[in-house]
PDB file of C-alpha atoms in Angstrom:
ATOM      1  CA  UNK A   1       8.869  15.067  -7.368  1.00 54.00           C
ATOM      2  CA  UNK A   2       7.581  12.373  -9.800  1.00 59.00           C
ATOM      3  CA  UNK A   3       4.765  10.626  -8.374  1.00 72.00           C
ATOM      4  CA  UNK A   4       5.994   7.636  -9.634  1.00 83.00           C
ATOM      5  CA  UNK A   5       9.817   7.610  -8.231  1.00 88.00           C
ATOM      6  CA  UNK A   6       9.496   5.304  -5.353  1.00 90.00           C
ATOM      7  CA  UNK A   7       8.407   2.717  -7.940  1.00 92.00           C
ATOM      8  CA  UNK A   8      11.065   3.817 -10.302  1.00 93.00           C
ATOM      9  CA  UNK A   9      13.773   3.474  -6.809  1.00 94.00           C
ATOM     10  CA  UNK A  10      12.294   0.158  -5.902  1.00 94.00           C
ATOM     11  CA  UNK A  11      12.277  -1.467  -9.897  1.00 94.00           C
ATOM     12  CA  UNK A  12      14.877   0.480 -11.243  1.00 96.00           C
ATOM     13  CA  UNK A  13      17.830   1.955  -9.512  1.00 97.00           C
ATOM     14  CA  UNK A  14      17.824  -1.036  -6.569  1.00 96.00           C
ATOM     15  CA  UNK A  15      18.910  -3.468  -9.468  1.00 95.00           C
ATOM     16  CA  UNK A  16      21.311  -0.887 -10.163  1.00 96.00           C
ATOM     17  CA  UNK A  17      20.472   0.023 -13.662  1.00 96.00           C
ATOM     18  CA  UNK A  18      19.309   3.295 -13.185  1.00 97.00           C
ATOM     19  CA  UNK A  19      20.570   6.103 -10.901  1.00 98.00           C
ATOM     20  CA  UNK A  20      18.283   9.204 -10.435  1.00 97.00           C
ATOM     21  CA  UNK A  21      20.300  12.383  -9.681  1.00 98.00           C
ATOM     22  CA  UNK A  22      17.759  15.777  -8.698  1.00 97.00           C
ATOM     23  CA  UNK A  23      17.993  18.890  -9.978  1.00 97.00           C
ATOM     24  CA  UNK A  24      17.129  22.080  -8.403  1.00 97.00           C
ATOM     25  CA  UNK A  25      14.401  24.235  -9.458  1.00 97.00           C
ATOM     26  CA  UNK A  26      12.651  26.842  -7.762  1.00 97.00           C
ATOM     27  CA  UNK A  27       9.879  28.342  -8.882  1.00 95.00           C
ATOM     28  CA  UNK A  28       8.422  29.465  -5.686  1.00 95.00           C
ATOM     29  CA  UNK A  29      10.507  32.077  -4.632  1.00 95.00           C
ATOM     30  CA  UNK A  30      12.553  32.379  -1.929  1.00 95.00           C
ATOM     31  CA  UNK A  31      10.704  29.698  -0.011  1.00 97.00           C
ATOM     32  CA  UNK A  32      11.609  27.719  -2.860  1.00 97.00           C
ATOM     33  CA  UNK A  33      15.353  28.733  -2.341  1.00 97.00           C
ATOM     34  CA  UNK A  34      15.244  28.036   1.435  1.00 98.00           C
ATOM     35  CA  UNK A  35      13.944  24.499   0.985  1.00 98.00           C
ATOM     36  CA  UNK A  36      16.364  23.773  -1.924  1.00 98.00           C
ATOM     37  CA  UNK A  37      19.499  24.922   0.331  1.00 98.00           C
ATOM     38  CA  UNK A  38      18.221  22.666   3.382  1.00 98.00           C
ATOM     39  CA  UNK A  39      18.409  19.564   0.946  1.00 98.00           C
ATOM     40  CA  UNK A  40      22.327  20.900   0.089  1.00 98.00           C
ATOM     41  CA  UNK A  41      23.061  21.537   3.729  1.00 98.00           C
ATOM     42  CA  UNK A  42      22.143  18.004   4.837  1.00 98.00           C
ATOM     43  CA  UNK A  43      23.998  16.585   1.892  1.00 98.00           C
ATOM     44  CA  UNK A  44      26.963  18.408   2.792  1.00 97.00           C
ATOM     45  CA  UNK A  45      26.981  16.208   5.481  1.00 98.00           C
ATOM     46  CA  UNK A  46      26.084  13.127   4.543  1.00 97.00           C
ATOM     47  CA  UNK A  47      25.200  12.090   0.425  1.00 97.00           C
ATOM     48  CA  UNK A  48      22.338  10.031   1.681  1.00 97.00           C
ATOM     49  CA  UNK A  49      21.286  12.837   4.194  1.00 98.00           C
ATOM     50  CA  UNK A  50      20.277  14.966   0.935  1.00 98.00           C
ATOM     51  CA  UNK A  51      18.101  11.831  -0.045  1.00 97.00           C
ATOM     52  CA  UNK A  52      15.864  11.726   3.595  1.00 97.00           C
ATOM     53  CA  UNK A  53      15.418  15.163   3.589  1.00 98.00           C
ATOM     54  CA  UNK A  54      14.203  15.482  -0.140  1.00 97.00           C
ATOM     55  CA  UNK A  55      11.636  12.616   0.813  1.00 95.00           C
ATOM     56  CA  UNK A  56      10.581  14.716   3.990  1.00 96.00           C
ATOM     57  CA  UNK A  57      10.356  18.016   1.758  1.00 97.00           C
ATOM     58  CA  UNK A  58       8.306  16.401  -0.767  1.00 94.00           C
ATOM     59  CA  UNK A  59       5.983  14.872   2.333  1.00 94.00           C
ATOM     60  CA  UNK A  60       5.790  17.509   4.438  1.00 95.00           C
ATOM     61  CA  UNK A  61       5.692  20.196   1.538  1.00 94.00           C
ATOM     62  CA  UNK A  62       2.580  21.925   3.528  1.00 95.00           C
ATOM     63  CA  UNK A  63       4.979  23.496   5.914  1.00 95.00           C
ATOM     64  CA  UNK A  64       7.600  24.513   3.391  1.00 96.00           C
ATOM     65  CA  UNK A  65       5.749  27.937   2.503  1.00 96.00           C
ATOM     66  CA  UNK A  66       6.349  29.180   5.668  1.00 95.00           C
ATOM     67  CA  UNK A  67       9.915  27.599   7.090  1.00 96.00           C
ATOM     68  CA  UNK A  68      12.338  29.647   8.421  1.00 96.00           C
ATOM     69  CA  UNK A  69      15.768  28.059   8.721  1.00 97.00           C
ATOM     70  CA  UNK A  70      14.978  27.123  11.848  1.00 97.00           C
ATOM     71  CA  UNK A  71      12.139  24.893  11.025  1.00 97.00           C
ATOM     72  CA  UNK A  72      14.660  23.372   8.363  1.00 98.00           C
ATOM     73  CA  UNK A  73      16.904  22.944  10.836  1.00 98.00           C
ATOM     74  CA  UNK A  74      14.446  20.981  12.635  1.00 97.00           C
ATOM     75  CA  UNK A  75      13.423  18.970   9.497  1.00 97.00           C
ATOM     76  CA  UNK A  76      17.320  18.667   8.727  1.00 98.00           C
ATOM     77  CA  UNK A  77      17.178  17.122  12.412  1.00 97.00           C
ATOM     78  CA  UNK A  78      15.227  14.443  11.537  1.00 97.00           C
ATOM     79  CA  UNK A  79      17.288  12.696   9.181  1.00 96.00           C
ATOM     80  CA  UNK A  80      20.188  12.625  11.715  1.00 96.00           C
ATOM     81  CA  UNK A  81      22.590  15.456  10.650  1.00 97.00           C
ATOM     82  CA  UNK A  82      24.115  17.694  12.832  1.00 98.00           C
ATOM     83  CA  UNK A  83      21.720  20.699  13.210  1.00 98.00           C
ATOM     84  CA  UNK A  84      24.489  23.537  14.398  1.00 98.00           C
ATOM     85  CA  UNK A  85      26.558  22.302  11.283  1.00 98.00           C
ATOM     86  CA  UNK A  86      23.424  22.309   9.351  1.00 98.00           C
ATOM     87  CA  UNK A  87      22.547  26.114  10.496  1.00 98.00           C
ATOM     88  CA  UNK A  88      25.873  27.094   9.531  1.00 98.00           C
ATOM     89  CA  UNK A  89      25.381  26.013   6.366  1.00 97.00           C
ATOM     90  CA  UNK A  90      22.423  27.692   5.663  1.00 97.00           C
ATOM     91  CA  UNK A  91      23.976  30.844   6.527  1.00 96.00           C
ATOM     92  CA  UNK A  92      26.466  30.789   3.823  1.00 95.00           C
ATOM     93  CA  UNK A  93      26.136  31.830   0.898  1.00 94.00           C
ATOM     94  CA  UNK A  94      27.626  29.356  -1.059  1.00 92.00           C
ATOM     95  CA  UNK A  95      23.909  26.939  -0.993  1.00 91.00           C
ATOM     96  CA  UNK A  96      22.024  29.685  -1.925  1.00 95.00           C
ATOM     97  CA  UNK A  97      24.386  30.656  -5.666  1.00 96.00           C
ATOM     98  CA  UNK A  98      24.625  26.394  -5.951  1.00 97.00           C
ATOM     99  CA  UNK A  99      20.624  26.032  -6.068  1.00 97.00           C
ATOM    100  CA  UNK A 100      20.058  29.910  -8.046  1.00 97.00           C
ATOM    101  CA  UNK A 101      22.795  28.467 -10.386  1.00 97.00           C
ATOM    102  CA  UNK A 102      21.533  25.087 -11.010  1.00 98.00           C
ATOM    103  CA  UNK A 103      17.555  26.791 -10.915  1.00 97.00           C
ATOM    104  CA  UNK A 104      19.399  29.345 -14.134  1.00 97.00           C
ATOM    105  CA  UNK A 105      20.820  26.384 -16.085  1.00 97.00           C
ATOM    106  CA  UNK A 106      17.230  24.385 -16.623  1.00 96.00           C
ATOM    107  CA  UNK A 107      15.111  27.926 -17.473  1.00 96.00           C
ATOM    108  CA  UNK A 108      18.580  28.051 -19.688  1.00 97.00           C
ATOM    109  CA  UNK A 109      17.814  24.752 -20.893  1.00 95.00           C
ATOM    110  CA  UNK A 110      13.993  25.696 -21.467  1.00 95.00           C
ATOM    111  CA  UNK A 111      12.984  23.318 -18.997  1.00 95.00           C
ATOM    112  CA  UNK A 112       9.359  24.740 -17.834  1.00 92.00           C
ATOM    113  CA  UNK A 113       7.427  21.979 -16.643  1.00 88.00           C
ATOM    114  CA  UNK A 114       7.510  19.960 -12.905  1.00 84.00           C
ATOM    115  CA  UNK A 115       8.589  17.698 -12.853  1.00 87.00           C
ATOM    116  CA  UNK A 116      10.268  17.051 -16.023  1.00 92.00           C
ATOM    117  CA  UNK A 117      13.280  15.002 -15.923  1.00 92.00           C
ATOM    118  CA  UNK A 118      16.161  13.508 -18.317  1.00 96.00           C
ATOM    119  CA  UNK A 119      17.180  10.279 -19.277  1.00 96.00           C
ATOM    120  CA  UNK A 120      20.448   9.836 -20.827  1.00 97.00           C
ATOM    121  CA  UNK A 121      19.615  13.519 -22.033  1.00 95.00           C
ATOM    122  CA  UNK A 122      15.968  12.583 -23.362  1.00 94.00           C
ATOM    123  CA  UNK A 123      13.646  15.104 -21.835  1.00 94.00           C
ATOM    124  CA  UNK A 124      10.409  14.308 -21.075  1.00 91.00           C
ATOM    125  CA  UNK A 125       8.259  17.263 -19.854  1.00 89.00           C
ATOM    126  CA  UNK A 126       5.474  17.082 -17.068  1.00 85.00           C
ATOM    127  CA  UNK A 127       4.141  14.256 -15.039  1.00 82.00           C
ATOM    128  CA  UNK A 128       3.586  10.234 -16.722  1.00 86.00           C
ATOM    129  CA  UNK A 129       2.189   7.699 -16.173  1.00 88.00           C
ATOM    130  CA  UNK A 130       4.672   4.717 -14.501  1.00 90.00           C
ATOM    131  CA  UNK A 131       3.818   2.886 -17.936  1.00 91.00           C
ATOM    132  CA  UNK A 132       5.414   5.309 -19.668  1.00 90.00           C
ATOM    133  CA  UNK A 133       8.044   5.632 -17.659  1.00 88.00           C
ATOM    134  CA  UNK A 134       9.226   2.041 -18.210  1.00 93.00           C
ATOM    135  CA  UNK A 135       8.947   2.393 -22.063  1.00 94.00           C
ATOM    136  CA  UNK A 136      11.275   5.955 -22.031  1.00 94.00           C
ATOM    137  CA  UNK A 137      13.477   3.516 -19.220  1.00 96.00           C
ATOM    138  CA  UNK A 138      13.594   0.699 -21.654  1.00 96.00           C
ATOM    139  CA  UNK A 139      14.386   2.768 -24.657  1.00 95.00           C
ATOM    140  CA  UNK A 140      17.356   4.073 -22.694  1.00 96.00           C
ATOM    141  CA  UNK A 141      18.284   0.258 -22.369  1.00 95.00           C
ATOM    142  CA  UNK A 142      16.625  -0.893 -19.143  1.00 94.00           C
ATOM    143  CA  UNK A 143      16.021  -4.184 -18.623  1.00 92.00           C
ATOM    144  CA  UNK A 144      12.050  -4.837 -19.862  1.00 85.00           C
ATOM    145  CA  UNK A 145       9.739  -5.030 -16.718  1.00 80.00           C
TER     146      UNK A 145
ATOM    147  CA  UNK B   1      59.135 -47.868   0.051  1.00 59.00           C
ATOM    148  CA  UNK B   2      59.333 -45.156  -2.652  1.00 57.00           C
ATOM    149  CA  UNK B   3      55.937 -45.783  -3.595  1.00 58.00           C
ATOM    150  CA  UNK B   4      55.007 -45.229   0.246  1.00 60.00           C
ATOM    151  CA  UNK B   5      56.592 -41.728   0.554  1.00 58.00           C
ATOM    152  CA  UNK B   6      55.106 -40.659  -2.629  1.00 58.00           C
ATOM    153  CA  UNK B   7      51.705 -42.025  -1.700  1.00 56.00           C
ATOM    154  CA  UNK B   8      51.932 -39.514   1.832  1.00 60.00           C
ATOM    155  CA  UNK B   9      53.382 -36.903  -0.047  1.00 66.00           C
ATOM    156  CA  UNK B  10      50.758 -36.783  -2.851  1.00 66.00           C
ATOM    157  CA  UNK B  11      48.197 -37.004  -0.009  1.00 67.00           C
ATOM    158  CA  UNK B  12      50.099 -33.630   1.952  1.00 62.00           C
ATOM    159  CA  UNK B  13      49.696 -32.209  -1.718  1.00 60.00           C
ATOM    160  CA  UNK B  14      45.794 -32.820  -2.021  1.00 63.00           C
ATOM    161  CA  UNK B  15      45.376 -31.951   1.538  1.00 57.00           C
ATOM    162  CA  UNK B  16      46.680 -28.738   1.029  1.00 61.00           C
ATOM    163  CA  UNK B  17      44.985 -27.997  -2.164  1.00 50.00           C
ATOM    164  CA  UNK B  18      41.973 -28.432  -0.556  1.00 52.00           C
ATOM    165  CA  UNK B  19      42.348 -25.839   2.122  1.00 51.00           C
ATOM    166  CA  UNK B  20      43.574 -23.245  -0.429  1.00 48.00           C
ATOM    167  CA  UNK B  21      40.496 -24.302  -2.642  1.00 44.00           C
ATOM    168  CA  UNK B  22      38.058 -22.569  -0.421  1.00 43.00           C
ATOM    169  CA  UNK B  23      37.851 -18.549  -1.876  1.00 42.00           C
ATOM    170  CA  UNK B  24      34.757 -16.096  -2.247  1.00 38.00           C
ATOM    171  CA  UNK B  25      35.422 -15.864  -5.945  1.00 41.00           C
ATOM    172  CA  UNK B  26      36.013 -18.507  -8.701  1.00 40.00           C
ATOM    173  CA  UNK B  27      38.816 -19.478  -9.810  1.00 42.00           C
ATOM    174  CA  UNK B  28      40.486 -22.026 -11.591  1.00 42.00           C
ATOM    175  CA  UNK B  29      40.655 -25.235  -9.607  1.00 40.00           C
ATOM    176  CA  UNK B  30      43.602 -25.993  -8.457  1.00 38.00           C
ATOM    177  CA  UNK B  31      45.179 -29.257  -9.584  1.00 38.00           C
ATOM    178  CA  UNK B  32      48.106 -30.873  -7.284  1.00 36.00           C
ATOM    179  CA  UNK B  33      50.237 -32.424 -10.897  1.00 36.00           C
ATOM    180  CA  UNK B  34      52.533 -34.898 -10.139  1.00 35.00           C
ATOM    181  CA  UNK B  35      56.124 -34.572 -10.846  1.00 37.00           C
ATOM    182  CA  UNK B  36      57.502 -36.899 -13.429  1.00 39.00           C
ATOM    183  CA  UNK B  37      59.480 -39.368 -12.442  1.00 40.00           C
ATOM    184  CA  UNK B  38      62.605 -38.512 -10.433  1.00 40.00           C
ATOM    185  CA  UNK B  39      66.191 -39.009 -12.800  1.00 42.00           C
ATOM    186  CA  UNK B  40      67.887 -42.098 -12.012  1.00 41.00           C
ATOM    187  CA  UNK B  41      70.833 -41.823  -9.409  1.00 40.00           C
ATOM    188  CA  UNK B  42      69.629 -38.777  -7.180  1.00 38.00           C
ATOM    189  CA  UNK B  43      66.612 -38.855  -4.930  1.00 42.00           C
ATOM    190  CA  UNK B  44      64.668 -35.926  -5.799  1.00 40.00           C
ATOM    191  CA  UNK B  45      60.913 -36.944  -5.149  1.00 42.00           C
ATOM    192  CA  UNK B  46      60.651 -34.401  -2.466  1.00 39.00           C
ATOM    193  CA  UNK B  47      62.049 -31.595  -4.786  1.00 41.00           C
ATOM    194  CA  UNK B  48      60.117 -33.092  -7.856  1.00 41.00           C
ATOM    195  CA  UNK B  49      57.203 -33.269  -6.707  1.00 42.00           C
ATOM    196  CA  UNK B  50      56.984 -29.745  -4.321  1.00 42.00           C
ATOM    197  CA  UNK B  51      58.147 -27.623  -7.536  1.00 43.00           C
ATOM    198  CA  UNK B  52      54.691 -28.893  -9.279  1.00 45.00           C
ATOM    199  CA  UNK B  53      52.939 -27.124  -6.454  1.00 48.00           C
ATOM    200  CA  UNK B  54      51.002 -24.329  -8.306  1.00 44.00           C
ATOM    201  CA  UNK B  55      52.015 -21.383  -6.917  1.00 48.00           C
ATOM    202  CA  UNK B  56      49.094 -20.291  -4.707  1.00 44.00           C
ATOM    203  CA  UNK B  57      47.760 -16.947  -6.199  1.00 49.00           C
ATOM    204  CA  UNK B  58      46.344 -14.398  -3.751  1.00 49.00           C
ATOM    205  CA  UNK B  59      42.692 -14.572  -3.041  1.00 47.00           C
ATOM    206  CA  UNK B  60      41.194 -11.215  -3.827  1.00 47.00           C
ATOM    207  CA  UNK B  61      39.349  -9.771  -1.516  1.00 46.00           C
ATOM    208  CA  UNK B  62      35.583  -9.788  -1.978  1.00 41.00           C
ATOM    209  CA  UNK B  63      34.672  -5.875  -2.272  1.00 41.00           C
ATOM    210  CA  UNK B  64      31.521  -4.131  -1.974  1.00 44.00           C
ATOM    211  CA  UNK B  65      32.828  -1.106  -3.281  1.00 45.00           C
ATOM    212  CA  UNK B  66      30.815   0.555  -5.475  1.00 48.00           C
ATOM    213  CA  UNK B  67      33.307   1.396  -8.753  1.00 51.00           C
ATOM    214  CA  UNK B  68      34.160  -2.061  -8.768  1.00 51.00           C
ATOM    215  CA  UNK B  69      31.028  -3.931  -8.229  1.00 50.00           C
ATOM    216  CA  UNK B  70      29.052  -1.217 -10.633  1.00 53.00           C
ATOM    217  CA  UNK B  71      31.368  -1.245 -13.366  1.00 52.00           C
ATOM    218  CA  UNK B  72      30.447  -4.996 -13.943  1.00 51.00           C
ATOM    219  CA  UNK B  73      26.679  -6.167 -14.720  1.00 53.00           C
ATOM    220  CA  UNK B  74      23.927  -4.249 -11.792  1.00 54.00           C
ATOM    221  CA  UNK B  75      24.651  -6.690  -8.517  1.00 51.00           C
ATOM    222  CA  UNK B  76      21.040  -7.828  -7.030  1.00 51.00           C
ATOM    223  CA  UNK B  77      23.038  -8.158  -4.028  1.00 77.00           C
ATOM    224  CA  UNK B  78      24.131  -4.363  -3.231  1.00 86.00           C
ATOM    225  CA  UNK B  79      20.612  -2.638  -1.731  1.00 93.00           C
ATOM    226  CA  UNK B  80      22.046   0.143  -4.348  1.00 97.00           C
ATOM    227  CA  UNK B  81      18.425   1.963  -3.454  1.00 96.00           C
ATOM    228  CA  UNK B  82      20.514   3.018  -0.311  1.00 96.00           C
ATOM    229  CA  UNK B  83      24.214   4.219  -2.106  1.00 97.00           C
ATOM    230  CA  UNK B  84      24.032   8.128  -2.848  1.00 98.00           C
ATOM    231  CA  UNK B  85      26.931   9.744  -3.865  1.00 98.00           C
ATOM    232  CA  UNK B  86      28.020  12.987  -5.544  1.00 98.00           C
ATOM    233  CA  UNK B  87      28.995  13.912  -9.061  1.00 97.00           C
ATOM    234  CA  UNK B  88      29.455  17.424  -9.783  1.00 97.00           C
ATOM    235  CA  UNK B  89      26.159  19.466  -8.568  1.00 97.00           C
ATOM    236  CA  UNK B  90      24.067  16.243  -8.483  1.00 98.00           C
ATOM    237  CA  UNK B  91      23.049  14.034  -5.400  1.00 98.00           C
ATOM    238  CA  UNK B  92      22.730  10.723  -6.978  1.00 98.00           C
ATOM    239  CA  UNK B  93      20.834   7.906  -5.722  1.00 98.00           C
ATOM    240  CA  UNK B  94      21.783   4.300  -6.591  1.00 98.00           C
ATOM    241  CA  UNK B  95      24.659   2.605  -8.626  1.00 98.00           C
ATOM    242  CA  UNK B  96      26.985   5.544  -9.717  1.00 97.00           C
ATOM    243  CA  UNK B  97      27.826   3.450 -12.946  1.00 97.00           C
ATOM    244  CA  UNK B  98      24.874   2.798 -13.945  1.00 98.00           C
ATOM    245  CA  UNK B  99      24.130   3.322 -17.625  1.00 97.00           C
ATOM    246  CA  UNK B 100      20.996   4.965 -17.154  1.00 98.00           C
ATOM    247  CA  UNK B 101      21.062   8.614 -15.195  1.00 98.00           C
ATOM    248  CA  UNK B 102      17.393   9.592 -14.640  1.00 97.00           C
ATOM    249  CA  UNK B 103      17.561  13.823 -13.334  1.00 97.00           C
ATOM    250  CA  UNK B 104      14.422  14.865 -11.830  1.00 95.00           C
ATOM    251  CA  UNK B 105      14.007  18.444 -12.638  1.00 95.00           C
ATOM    252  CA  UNK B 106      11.408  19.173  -9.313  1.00 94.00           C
ATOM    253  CA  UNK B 107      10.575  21.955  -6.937  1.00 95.00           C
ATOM    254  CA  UNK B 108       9.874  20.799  -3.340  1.00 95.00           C
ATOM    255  CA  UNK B 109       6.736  23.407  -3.138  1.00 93.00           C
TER     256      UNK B 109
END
């Protein structure tokens, strides 16, 4: 996650000039894989259900190594979706070859780092600082903060 | 006497303009004309003077909807920090339409 995306979701996309879309990339494994399906599973529910649970992911990350689908389940619970729907999800297949395909197309791409990320198809590799953020984000035609 | 029933009628005319004046977006004012004056021999003020009623137009609706709102300039107004939608593989956060697309390429471990 970029360390600097809550600022980037409070300056940039609540005026609406930026939307942030996330890509999937596991590099981890299969607990990796499991984590990246839960985030699926609760969006298959709900778009904005995808968005909680990637902000509890990223903040409880210290119990991702070890969750089982259960304990996603549980996580899953918290943002409000339905945890028997979101189970059922988890069991198909269909999450897992959406985040292993999406995971192929960035090593495809070359994409190495985390976080990198793309604006407008710009890629900027590894971490920055917010300042830098706002110049790539202005250069892309953002309004100048 | 004329000149009284066109007086009331030209006040009916403004009245009603200004209860169909009142819409969410704006829009041309609307402007009660007065008929020219009626050809000798018939009485027509009532009919002269309703035809240059501008045809009320229908108010559109005031929309939050997100294609039409975020095809036109970012609104302050929608919290667009809580609008996630889906296009293609991607969960996107905020204004669908908006110019810039930001794609964070992150693991959650």
């Amino acid at each position: 996650m970029l360390r600097v995306e809550p600022e980037i979701i409070r300056s940039y996309v609540a005026s609406g000039e930026v939307q942030l879309a996330f890509h999937h990339v596991l590099d981890h494994g299969n607990a990796s894989a499991l984590a990246h399906r839960a985030a699926e599973c609760a969006g298959a529910q709900d778009a904005f259900a995808f968005w909680r649970l990637h902000d509890l992911l990223f903040e409880r990350q210290d119990q991702l190594w070890q969750a089982d689908v259960a304990a996603l389940a549980a996580l899953a619970g918290e943002t409000g979706v339905d945890t028997t729907a979101f189970t059922a999800c988890m069991e198909d297949p269909a999450s897992a070859d959406k985040v292993t395909r999406m995971d192929q197309a960035r090593r495809e791409r070359g994409i190495r780092l985390r976080p990198s990320f793309d604006v407008n198809g710009q890629l900027v590799e590894g971490g920055i600082p917010y300042k830098a953020f706002q110049q790539v984000l202005a250069e892309a035609g953002a309004a100048p903060r | 006497m004329r000149h009284l029933i066109r007086a009331s009628l030209l006040l009916s005319v403004l009245a009603l303009a200004g209860c169909t004046a009142a819409r969410p977006e704006p829009s041309p004012p609307v402007a009660a004309t007065v008929a020219p004056a009626p050809t000798a021999g018939v009485d027509t003020e009532t009919e002269a003077l309703a035809p240059a009623l501008p045809t009320p137009t229908a108010v559109p609706e005031a929309t939050i909807a997100q294609e039409e709102s975020a095809a036109e300039a970012p609104d302050a107004q929608v919290a667009w920090a809580d609008v996630a939608t889906v296009d293609g593989d991607y969960f996107v956060r905020g204004n669908p339409m908006a110019p810039i697309r930001l794609i964070d390429f992150s693991d959650f471990l």
